Coordinates of C-alpha atoms and ligand atoms in Angstrom, one line a residue:
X1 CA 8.0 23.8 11.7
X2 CA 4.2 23.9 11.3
X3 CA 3.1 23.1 8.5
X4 CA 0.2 25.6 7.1
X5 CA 1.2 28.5 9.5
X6 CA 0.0 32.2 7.7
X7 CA 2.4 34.8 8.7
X8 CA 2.3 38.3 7.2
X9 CA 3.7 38.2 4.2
X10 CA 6.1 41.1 4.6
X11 CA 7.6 42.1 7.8
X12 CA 9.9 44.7 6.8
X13 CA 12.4 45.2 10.0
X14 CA 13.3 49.2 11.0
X15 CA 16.4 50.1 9.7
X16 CA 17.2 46.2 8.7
X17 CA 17.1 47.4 5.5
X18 CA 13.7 48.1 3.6
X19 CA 11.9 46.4 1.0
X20 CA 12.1 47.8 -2.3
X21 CA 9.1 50.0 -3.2
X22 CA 7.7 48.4 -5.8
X23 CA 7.6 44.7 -3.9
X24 CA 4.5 45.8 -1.9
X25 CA 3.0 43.1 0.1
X26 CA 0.5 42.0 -2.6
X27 CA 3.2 41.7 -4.9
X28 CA 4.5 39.2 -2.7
X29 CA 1.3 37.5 -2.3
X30 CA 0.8 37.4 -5.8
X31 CA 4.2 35.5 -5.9
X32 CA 3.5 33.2 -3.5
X33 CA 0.1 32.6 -5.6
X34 CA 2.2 31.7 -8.8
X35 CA 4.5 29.9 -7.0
X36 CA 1.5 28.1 -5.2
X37 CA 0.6 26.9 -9.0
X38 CA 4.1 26.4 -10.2
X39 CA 4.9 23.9 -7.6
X40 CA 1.5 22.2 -6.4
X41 CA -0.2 22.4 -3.1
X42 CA 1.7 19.8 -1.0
X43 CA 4.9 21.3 -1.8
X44 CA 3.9 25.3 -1.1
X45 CA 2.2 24.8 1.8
X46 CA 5.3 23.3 3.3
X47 CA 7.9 25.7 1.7
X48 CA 7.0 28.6 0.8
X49 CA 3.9 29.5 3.3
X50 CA 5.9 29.8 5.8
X51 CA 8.7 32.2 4.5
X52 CA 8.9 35.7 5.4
X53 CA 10.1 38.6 3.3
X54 CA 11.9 40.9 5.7
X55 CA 14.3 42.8 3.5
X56 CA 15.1 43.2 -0.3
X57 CA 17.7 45.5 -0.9
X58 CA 21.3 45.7 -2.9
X59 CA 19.9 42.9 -5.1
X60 CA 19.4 40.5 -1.3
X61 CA 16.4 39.2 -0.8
X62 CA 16.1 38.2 2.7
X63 CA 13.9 35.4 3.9
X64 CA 12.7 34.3 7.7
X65 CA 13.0 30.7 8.2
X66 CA 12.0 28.6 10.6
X67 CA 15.1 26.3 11.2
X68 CA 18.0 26.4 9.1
X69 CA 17.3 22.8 7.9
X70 CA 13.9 24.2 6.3
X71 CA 16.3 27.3 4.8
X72 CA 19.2 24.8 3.4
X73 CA 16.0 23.1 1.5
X74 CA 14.3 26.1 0.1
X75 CA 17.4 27.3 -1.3
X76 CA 18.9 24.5 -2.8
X77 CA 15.4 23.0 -4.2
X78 CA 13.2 26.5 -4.5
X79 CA 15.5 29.2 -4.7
X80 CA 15.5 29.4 -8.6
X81 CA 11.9 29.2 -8.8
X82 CA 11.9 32.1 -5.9
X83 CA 14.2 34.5 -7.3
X84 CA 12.8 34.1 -10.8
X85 CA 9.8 35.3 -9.8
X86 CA 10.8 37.8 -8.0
X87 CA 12.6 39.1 -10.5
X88 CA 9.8 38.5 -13.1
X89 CA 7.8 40.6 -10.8
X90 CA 9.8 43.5 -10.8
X91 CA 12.3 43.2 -8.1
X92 CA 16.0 43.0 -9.2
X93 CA 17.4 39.9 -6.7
X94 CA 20.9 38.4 -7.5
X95 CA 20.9 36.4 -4.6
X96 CA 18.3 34.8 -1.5
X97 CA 19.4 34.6 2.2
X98 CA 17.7 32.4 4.8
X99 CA 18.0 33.6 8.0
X100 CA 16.2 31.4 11.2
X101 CA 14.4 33.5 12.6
X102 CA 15.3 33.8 16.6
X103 CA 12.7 36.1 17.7
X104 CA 9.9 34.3 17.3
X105 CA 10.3 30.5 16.9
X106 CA 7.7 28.8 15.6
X107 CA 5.1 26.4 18.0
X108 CA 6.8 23.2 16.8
X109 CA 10.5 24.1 18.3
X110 CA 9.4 26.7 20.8
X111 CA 10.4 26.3 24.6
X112 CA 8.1 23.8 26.1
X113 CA 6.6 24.7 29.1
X114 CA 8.8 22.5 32.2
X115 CA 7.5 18.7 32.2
X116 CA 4.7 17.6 35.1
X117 CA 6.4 16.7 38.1
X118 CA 6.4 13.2 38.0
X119 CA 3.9 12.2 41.2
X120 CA 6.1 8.6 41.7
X121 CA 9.4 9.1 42.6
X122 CA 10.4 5.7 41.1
X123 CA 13.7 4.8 39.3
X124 CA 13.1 5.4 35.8
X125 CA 13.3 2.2 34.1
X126 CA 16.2 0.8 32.8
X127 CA 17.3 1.3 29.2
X128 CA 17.5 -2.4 28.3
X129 CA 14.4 -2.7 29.7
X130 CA 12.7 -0.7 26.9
X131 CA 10.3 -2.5 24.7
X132 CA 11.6 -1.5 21.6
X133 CA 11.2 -4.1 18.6
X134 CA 14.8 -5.4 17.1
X135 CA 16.7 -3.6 14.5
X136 CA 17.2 -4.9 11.1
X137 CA 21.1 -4.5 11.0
X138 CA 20.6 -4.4 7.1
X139 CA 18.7 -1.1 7.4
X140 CA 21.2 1.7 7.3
X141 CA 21.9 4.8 5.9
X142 CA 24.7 3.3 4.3
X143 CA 22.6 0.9 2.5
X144 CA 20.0 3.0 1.6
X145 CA 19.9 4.4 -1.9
X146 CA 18.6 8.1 -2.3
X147 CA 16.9 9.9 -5.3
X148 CA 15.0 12.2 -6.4
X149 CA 11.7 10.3 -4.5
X150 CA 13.0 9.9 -1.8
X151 CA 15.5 12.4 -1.2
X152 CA 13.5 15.2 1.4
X153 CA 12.3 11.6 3.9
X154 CA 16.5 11.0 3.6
X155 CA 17.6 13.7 4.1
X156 CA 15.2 14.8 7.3
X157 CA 15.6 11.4 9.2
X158 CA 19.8 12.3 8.7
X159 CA 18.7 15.2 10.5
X160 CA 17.1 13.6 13.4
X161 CA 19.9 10.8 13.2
X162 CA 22.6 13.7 14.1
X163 CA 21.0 13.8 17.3
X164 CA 21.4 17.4 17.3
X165 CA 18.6 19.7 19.3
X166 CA 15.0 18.7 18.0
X167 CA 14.1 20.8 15.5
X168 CA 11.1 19.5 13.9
X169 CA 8.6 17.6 15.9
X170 CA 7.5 14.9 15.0
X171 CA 8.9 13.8 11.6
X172 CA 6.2 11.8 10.1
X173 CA 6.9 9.8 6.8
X174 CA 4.6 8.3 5.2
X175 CA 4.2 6.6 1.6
X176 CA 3.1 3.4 -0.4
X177 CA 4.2 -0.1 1.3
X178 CA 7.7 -0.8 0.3
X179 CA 9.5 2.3 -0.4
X180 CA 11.6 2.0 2.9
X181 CA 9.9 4.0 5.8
X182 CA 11.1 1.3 7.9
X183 CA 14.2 1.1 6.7
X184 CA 14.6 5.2 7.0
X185 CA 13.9 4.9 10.8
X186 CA 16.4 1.5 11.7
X187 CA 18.6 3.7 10.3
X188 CA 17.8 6.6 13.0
X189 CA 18.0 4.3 15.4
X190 CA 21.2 2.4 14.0
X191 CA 23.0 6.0 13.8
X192 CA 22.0 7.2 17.0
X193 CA 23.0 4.3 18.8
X194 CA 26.6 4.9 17.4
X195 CA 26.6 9.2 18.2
X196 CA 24.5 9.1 21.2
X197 CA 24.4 5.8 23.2
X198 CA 23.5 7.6 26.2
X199 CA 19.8 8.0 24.7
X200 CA 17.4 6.0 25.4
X201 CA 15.6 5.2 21.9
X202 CA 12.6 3.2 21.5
X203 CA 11.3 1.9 18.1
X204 CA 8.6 -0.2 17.8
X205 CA 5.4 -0.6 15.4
X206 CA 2.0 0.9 16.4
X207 CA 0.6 -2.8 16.8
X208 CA 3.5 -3.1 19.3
X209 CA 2.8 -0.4 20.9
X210 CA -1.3 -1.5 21.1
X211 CA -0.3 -4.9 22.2
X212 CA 1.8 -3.6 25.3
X213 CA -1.0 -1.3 26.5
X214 CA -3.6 -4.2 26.3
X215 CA -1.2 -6.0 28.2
X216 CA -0.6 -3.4 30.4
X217 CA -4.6 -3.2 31.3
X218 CA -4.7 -7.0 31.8
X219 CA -1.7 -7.3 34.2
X220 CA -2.7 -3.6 35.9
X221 CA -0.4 -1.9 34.9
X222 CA -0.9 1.0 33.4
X223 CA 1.4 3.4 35.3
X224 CA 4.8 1.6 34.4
X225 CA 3.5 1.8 30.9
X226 CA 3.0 5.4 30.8
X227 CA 6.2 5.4 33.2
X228 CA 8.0 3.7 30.6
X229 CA 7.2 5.4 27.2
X230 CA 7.6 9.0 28.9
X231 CA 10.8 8.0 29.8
X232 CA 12.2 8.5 26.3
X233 CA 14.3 10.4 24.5
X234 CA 13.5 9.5 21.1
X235 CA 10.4 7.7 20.3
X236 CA 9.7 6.1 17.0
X237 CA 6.5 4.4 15.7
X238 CA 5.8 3.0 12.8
X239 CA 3.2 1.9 10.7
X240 CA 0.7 4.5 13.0
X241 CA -2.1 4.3 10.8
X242 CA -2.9 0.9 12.7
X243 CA -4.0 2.7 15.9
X244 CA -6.3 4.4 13.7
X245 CA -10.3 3.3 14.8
X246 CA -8.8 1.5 18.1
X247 CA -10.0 4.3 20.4
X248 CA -8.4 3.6 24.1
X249 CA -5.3 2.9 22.4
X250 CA -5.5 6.0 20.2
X251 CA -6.1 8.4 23.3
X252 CA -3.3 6.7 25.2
X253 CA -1.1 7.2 22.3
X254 CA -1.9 10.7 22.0
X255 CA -0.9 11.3 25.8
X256 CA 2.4 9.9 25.3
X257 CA 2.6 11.7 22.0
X258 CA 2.4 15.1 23.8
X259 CA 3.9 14.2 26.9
X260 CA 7.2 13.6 25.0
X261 CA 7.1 16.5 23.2
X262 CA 6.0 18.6 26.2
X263 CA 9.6 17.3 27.4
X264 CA 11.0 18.3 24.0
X265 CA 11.7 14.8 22.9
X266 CA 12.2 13.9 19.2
X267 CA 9.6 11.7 18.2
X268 CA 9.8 9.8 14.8
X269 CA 6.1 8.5 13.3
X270 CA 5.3 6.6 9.6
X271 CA 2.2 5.8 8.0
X272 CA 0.8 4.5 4.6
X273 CA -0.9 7.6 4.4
X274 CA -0.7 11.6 5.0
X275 CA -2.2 12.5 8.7
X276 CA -5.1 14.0 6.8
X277 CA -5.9 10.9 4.7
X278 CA -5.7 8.2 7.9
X279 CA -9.8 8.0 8.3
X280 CA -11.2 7.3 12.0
X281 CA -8.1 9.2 13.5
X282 CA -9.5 11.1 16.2
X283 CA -9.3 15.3 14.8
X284 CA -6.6 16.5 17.7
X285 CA -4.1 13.4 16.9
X286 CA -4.2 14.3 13.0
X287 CA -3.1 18.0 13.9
X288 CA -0.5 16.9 16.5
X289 CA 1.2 14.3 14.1
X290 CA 0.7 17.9 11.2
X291 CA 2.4 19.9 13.5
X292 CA 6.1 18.8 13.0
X293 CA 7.7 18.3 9.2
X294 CA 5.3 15.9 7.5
X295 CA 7.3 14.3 3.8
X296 CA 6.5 11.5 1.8
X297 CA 8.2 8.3 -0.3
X298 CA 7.1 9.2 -3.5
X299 CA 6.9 6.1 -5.5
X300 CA 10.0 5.2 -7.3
X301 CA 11.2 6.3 -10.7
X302 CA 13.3 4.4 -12.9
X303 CA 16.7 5.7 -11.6
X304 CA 15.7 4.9 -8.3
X305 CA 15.2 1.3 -9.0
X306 CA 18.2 0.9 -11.4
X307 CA 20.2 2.6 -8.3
X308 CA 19.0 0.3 -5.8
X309 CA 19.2 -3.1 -8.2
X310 CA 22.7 -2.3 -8.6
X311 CA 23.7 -1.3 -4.9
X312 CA 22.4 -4.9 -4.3
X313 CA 23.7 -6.4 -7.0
X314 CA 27.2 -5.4 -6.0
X315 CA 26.5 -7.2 -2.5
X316 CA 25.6 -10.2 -4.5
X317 CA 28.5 -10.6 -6.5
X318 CA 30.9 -10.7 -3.3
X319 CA 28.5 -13.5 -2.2
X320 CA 28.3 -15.6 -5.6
X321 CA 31.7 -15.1 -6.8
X322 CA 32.4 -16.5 -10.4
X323 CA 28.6 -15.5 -11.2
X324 CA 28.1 -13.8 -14.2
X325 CA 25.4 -10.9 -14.9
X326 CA 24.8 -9.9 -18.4
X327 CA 24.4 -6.2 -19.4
X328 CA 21.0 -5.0 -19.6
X329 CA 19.3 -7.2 -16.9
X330 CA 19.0 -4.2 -14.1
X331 CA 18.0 -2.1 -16.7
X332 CA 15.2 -4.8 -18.2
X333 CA 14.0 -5.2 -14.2
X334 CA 14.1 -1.3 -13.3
X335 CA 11.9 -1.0 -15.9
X336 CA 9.4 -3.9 -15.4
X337 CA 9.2 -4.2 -12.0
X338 CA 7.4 -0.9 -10.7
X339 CA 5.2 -2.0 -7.9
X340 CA 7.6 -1.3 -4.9
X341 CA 11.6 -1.8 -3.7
X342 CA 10.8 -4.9 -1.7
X343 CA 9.2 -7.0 -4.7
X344 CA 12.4 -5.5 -6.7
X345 CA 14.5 -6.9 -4.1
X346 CA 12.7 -10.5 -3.9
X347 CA 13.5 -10.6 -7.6
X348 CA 17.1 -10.0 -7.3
X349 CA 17.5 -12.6 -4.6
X350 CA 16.0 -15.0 -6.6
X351 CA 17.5 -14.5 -9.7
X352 CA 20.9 -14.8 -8.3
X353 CA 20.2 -17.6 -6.2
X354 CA 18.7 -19.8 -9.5
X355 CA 21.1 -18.5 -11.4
X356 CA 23.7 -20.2 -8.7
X357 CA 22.0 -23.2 -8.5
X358 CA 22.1 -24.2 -11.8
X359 CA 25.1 -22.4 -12.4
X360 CA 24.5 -20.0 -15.8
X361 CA 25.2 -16.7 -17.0
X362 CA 22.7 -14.3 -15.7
X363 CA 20.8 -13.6 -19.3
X364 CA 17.5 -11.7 -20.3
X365 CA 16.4 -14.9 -21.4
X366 CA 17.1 -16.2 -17.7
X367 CA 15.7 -13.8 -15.9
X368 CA 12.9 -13.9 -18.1
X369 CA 12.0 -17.5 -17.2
X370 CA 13.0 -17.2 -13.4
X371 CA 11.1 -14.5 -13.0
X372 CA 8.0 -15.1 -15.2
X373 CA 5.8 -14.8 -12.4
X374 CA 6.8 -11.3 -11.0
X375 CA 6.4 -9.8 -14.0
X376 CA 3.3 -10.7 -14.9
X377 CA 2.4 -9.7 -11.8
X378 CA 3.8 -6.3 -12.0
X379 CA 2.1 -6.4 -15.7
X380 CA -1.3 -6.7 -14.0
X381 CA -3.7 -3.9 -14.4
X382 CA -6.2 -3.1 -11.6
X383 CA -9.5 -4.2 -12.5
X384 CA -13.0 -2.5 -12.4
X385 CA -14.4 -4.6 -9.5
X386 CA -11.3 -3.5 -7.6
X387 CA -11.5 -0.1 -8.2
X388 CA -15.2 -0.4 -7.2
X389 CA -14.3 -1.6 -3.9
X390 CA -11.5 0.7 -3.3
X391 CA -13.7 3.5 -3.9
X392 CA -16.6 2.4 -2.0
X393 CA -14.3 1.8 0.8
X394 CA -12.8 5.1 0.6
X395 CA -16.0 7.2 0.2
X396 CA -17.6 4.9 3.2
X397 CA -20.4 3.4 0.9
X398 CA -21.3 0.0 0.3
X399 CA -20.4 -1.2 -2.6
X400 CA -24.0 -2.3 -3.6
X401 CA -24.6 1.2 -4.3
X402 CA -21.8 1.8 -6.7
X403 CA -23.9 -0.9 -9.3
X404 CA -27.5 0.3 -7.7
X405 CA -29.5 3.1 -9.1
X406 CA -29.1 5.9 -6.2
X407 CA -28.7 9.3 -7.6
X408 CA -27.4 11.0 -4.4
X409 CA -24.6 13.2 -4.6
X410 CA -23.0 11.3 -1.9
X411 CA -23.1 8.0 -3.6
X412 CA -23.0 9.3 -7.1
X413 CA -19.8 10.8 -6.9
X414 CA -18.3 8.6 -5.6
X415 CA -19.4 6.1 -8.3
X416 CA -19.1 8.9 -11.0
X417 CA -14.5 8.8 -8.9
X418 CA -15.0 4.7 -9.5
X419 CA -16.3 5.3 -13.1
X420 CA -13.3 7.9 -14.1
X421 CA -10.5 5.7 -12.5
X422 CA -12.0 2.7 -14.6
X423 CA -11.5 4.5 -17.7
X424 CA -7.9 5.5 -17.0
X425 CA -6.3 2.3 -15.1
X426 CA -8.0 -0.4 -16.8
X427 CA -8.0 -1.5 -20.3
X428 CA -11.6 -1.5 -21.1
X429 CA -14.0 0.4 -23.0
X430 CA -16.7 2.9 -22.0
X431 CA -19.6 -0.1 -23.1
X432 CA -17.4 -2.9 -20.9
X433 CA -17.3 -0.6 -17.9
X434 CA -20.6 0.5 -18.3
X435 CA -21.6 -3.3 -18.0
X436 CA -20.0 -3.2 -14.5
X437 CA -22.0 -0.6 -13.3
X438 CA -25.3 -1.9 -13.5
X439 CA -25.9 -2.0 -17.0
X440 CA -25.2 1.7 -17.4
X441 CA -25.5 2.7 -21.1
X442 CA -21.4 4.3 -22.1
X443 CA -22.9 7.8 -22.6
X444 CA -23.4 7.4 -18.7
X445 CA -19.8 6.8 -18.6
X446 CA -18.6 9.2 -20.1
X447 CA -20.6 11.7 -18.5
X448 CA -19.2 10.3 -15.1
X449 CA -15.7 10.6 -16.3
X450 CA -16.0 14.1 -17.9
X451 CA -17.6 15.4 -14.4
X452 CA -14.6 14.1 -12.4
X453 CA -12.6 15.5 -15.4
X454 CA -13.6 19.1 -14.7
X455 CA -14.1 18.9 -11.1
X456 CA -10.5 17.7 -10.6
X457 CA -9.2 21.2 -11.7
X458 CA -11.1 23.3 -8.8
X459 CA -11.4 20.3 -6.4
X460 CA -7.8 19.8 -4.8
X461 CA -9.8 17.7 -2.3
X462 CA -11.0 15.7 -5.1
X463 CA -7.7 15.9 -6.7
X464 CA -6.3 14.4 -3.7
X465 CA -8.5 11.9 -3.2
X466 CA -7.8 10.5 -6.5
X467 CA -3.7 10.7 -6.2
X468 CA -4.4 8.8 -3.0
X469 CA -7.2 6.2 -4.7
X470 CA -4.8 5.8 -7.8
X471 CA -1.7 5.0 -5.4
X472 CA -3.5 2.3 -3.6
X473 CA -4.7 0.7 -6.7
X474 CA -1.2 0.5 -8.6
X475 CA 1.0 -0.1 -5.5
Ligands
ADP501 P1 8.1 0.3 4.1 O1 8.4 0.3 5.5 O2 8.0 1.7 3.5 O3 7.0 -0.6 3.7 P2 10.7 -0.9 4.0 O4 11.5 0.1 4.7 O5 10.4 -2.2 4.7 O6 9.4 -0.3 3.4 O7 11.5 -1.3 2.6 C1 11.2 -2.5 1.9 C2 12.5 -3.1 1.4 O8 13.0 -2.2 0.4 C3 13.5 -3.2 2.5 O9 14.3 -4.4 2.3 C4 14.4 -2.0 2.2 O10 15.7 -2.2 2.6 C5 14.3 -1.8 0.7 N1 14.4 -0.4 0.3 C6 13.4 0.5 0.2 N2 13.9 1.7 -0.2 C7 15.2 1.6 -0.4 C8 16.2 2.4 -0.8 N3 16.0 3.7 -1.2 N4 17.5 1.9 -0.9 C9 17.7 0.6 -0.5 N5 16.8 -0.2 -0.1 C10 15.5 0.2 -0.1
MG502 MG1 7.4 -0.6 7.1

């Protein structure tokens, strides 16, 4: 589906059944503008932009989707907030119906035109022959533990893993380090493997995918590379923000990118970062990778991490038979460890393997003293200095001018960003940070952080720069 795509709100369909009187178009836009508030930017854009109202009658409101994987969502996760409004608009709705709409399929899953004739008439290249990195065996969906975070990035790559017709192009996860994007696309890969062997699936990491193109330009051989990758059926890249500056990979990137889907191949991309926030990514690159169903890893929540400590935990306790784990240790690390799954995992490992070694009862107190390191860590607050350079790297300033006296707009707001996030991630006062800024007096401060304050509210570019500025400094 395409993300951002403005249809006419209401496309009521001759004798289909009409829409009630009173739900007039602006009614409906007013709706979506409520519903726009009510569940944030990110989330309407995706959802609800692209429904359209075709009928509401006999208490039915009927809804054009554009794949029934986008209507099975809406409903189960938006249908509540959908109907309520409706019906606190005026409209008497019992019930929602998706319908995919057939006529007019949207860019991402129309028909592609037929592939370029390929000018070689070479064999393609064999299927073990592809350059795909190895699988982590560990990475499936079986071991994979889904919540609320998580659960649209699981649910999608199932989607692509049923190998089914393509129906959102690419999928692009993305999200903090360590919230399993890599383990979400193994899992593709291990599950396609097993339903559609025939397929010839390629993962591999962007770096991977740079290194074998340098190569490819050293040894001369640049057509067996493109040769290769359009081969495809599936395509799977991870980590793409890599690519992002290194310009002759970037373009070649993008050919294969649209070569594949030209052929209707399902390609599978993840990132640190939304498309929008990878910087020196050429402009048509971001909009192809925006094109297809773009979902994040949120970070984790407590139930998450409690969920995932005791999937593992179970796998350790066939392994250290006779071991012992006291109640409230999961609970006691879900809590403390927050940074990401993979540090929560390294602690885990550990404990259980100390806790073998010298043969105890897994305690608080034990975990406490095995672990003493990791949770300070995870204890640690960012720091003013590090928020300084964060910001200045974000914004593209040095960070001289953060300290320095400039009063540009383009340097003081960012400083004015760097001042705000001080004030909320770090423990010191207005008069410490001001120190840290050049010697600013706290009344500067505070200024600074009241600005950011009020510009956050109209400013959802601001707003996202700080969701984005905030991740990076606590992940
Ligand atoms: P990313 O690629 O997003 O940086 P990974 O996929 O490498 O993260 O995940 C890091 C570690 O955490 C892996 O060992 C992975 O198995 C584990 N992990 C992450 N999320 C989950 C989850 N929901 N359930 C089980 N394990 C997870
Ligand atoms: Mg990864």
């Amino acid at each position: 589906m395409r993300v951002g795509r403005i249809r006419a709100p209401i496309r009521p369909k001759n004798g289909v059944g009409q829409v009630d009187k009173r739900m007039t178009n602006e009614t409906w836009g007013e709706i979506r503008e409520q519903l726009q508030k009510r569940l944030g930017k990110n989330n309407y854009v995706t959802w609800i932009e692209p429904l359209t109202l075709s009928a509401l009658d006999e208490g039915i409101a009927r809804f054009e989707v554009p794949t029934s994987f986008f209507g099975d969502w809406v409903s189960r996760n938006y249908g509540d907030h959908i109907r309520n409004h409706l019906n606190a608009n005026g409209a008497i709705v019992e019930r929602l119906e998706f319908a995919v709409n057939l006529s007019q399929p949207p860019a991402a899953i129309a028909p592609k035109p037929a592939p370029r004739a390929r000018p070689a008439a070479k064999p393609r290249p064999r299927k073990e022959d592809l350059p795909g990195a190895p699988l982590d065996a560990r990475f499936t969906f079986d071991s994979f533990v889904v919540g609320k975070p998580n659960e649209l990035a699981h649910a999608a790559a199932r989607r692509v893993a049923e190998g089914g017709p393509v129906t959102f192009n690419p999928l692009f996860l993305y999200g903090g380090v360590g919230l399993g994007k890599t383990h979400l696309m193994h899992a593709i890969a291990h599950e396609l493997q097993e339903r559609r062997p025939e397929l010839r699936m390629l993962y591999l990491s962007a770096e991977q995918f740079m290194y074998r193109f340098v190569q490819a330009l050293r040894d001369r051989s640049v057509m067996d590379f493109k040769e290769m990758f359009r081969s495809v059926d599936v395509l799977m890249v991870d980590d793409v923000q890599f690519i992002a500056g290194k310009d002759s990979t970037q373009e070649e990137f993008f050919h294969t990118f649209n070569a594949l889907v030209d052929q209707n191949k399902q390609i599978v991309i993840s990132a640190d970062r939304a498309p929008g926030e990878i910087k020196d990514l050429e402009e048509r690159i971001r909009s192809r990778l925006q094109c297809g169903l773009v979902v994040d890893l949120h970070p984790t929540d407590y139930e998450l991490r409690l969920g995932i400590l005791q999937h593992k935990a179970e796998f350790y306790r066939e392994q250290y038979k006779g071991l012992v784990l006291a109640p409230g240790v999961l609970e006691f690390l879900a809590h403390r460890i927050t940074t990401n799954v993979r540090v929560l995992e390294g602690a885990l490992t550990r404990l259980f393997a100390f806790a073998s070694l010298v043969g105890r009862e897994i305690t608080l107190d034990l975990t406490q003293d095995c672990l003493a390191d990791i949770l300070r860590a995870s204890d640690r607050k960012a720091t003013v200095e590090e928020i300084q350079r964060k910001v200045a790297e974000h914004y593209n300033i040095r960070l001289s001018d953060m300290i320095g006296p400039k009063r540009l707009r383009n340097i003081a707001r960012p400083r004015q960003v760097a001042m705000y996030l001080s004030k909320q991630l770090t423990p010191r006062s207005l008069p410490e940070i001001g120190r840290r800024f050049g010697g600013r007096d706290h009344t500067t401060i505070m200024h600074g952080v009241r600005k950011i304050e009020e510009l956050m509210a109209t400013d959802s570019q601001l707003a996202d720069d700080l969701q984005l500025l905030k991740r990076l400094l606590q992940g």
